[in-house]
CSV table of C-alpha atoms in Angstrom, one decimal:
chain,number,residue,atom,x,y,z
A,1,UNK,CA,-18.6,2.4,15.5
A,2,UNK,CA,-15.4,0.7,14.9
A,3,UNK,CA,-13.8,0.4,11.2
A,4,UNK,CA,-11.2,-0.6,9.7
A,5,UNK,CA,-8.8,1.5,7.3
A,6,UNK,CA,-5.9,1.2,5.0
A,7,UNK,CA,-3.2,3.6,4.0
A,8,UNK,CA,-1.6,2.8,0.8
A,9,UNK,CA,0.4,3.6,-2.2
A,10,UNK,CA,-1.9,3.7,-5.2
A,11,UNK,CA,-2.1,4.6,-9.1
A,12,UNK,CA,-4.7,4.9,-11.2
A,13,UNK,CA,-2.6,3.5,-14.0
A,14,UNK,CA,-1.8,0.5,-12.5
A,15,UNK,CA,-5.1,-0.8,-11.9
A,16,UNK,CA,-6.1,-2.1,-15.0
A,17,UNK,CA,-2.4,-4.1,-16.1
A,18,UNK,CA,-2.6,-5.6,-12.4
A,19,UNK,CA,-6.4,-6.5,-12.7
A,20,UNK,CA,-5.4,-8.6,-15.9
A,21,UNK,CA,-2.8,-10.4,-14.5
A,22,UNK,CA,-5.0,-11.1,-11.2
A,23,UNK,CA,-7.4,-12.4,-13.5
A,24,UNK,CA,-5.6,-14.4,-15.6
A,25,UNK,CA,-4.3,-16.8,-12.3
A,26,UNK,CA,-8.0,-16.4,-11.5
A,27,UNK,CA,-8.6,-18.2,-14.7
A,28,UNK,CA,-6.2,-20.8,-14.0
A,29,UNK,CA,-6.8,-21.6,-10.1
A,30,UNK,CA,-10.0,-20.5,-9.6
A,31,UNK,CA,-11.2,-17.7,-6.7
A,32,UNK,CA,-8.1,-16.6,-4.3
A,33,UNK,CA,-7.8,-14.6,-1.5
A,34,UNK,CA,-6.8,-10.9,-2.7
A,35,UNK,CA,-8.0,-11.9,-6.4
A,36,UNK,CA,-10.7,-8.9,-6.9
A,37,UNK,CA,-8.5,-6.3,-5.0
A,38,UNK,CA,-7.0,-2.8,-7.1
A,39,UNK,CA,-3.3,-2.7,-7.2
A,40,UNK,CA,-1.5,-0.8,-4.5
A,41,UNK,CA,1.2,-0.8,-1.8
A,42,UNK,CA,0.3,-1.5,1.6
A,43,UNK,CA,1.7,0.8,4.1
A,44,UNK,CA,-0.4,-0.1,7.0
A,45,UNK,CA,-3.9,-1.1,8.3
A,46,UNK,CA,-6.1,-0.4,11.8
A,47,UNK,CA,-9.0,-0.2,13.0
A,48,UNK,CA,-10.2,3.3,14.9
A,49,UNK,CA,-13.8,4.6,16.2
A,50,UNK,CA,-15.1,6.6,13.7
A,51,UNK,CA,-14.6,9.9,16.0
A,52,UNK,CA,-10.7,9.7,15.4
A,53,UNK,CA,-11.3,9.8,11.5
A,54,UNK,CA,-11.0,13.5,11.3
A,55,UNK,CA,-7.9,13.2,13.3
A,56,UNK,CA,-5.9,10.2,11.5
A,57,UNK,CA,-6.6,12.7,8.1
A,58,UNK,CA,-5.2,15.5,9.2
A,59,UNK,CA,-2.3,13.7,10.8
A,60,UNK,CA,-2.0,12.3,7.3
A,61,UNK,CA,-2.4,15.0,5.3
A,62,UNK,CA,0.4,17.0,7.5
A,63,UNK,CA,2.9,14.1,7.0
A,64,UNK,CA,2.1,13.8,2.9
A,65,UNK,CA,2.8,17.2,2.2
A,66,UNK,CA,6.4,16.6,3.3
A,67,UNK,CA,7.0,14.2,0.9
A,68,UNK,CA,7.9,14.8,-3.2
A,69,UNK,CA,6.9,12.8,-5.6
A,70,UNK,CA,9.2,10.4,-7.1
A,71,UNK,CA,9.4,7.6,-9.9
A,72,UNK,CA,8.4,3.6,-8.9
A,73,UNK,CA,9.5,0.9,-11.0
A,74,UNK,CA,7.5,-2.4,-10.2
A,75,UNK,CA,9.9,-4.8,-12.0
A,76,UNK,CA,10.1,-8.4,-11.0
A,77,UNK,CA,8.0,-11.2,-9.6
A,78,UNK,CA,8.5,-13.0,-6.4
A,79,UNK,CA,6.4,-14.4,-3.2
A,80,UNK,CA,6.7,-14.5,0.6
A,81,UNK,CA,6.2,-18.8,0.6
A,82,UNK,CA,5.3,-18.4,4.7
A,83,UNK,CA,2.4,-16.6,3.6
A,84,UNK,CA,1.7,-18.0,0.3
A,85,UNK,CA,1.9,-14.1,-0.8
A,86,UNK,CA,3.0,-13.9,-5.0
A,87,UNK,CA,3.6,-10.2,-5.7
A,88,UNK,CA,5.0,-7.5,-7.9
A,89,UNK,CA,8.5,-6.3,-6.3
A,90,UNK,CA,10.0,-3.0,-7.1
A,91,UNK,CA,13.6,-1.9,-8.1
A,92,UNK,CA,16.0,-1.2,-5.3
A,93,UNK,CA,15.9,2.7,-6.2
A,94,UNK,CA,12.6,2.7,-5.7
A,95,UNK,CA,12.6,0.6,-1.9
A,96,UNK,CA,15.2,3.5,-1.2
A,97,UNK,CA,12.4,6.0,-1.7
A,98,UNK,CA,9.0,4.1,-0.3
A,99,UNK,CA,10.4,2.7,2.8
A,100,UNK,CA,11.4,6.1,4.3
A,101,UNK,CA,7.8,7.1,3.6
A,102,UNK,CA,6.3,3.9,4.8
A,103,UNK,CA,8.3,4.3,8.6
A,104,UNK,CA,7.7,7.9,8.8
A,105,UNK,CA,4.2,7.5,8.1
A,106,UNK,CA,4.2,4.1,10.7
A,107,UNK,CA,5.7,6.7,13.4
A,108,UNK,CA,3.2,9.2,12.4
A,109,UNK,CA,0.3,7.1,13.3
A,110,UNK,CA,2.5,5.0,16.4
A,111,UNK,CA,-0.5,5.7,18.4
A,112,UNK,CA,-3.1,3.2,17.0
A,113,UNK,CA,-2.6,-0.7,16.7
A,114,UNK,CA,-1.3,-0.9,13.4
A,115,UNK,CA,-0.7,-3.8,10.9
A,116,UNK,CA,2.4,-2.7,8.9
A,117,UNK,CA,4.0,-3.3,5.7
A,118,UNK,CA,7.7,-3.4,5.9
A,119,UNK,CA,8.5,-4.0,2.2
A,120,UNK,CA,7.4,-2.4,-0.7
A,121,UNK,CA,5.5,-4.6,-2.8
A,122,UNK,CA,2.0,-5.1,-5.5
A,123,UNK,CA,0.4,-8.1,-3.8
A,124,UNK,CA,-1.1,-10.5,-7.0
A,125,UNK,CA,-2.6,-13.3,-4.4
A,126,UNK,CA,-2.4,-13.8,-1.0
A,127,UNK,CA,-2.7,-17.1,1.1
A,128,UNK,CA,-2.1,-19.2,-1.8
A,129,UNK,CA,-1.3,-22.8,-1.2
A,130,UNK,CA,2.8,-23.7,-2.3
A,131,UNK,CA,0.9,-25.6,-5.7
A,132,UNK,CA,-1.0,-22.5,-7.2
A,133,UNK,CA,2.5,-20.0,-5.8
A,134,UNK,CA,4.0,-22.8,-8.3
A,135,UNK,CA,1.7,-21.7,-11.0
A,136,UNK,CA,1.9,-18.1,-10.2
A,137,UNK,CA,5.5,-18.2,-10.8
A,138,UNK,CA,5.4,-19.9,-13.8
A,139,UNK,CA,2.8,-17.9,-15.4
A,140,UNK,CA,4.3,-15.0,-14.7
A,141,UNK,CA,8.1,-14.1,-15.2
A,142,UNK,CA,8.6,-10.6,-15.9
A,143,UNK,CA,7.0,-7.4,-15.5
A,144,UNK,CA,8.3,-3.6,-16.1
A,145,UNK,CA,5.4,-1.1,-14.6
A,146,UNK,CA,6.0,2.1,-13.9
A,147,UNK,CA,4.2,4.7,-12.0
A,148,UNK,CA,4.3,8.7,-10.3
A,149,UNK,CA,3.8,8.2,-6.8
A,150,UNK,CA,2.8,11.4,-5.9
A,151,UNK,CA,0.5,11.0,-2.8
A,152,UNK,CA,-0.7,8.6,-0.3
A,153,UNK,CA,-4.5,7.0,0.0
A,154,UNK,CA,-6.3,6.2,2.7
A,155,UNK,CA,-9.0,3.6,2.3
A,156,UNK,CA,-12.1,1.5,3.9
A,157,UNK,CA,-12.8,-1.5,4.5
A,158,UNK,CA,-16.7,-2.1,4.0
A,159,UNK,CA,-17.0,-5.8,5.7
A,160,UNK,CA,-20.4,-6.7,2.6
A,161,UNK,CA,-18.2,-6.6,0.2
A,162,UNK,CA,-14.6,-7.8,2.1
A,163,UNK,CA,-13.0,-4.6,0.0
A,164,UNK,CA,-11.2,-1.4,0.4
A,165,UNK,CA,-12.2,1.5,-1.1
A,166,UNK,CA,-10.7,5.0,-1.4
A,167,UNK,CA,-11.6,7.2,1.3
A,168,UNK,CA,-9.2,10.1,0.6
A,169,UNK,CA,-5.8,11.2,-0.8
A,170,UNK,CA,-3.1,13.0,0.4
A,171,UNK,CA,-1.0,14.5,-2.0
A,172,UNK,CA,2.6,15.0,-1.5
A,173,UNK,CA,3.8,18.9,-1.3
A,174,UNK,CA,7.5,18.8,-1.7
A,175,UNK,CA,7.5,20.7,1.8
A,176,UNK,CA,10.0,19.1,3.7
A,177,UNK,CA,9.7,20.0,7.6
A,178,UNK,CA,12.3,22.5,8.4
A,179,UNK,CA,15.1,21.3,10.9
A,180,UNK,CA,14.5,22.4,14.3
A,181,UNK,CA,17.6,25.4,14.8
A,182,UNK,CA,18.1,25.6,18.7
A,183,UNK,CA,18.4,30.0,19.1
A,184,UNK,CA,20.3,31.4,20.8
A,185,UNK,CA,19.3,34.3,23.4
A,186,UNK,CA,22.7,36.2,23.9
């Protein structure tokens, strides 16, 4: 059976700050798409057989523990108006260190049909029309969160309640792969 999954970044910590602020433009434009969602930074999404689970976490799991853990600071507002998306950006120190990350783990997993995230980013509502974007951006005008990211998740999409949940995590091991040395026989 076919499901769909989701590899993101994801903090415990930020869960509950984002949840208030997703339900404060709740309060003020009613149900929106992404509204009930945890915090976290989409790195990609697909959908396999179930058989190739095993397979996409140990593909996972190799490719985390060559990553070290590193600072994130979430700290301004802004939206993608084409997709009525109103998010959480972070700093430009902190792009530097996810985007690496995010390709690496795109070309890790090249093989399935993947829905990627280019740029770093804490979605608050997606597909919101350009009148409640308006009020998004007015409610909210700055931010300064902060957390470890120290592993990636991988989540599941369970189609009854149109969520993600965590599956698994993989942390990061400060193992960085070795550079292939060509030898040299004589």
């Amino acid at each position: 059976m076919e499901k769909t999954y989701s590899v993101v970044f994801y903090s415990k910590a930020l869960v509950e700050p984002v949840k208030k602020l997703k339900d404060f433009l709740k309060s003020k434009i009613n149900w929106y798409n992404s509204c009930n969602s945890e915090a976290h930074i989409t790195i990609c999404e697909f959908t396999i057989d179930e058989s190739e689970f095993d397979l996409i976490k140990q593909k996972l799991s190799k490719i985390s523990d060559t990553f070290t853990p590193f600072q994130v600071s979430l700290n301004h507002f802004d939206s993608f108006p084409n997709a009525g998306a109103f998010f959480i950006g972070v700093n430009e120190d902190s792009k530097n260190n996810l985007v690496p990350i995010m390709k690496k783990i795109h070309e890790t997993l090249k093989s399935l049909k993947l829905k990627k995230s280019d740029e770093p980013h804490m979605s608050i509502g997606r597909r919101l029309t350009p009148e409640n974007l308006k009020i998004a951006s007015e409610l909210f005008t700055a931010i300064d969160l902060q957390f470890e990211c120290n592993e990636i998740v991988l989540r599941e999409f369970d189609p009854k309640v149109k969520q993600f949940f965590v599956m698994d995590t993989f942390p990061f091991g400060s193992n960085p792969e070795p550079e292939f040395v060509q030898g040299s026989l004589f």
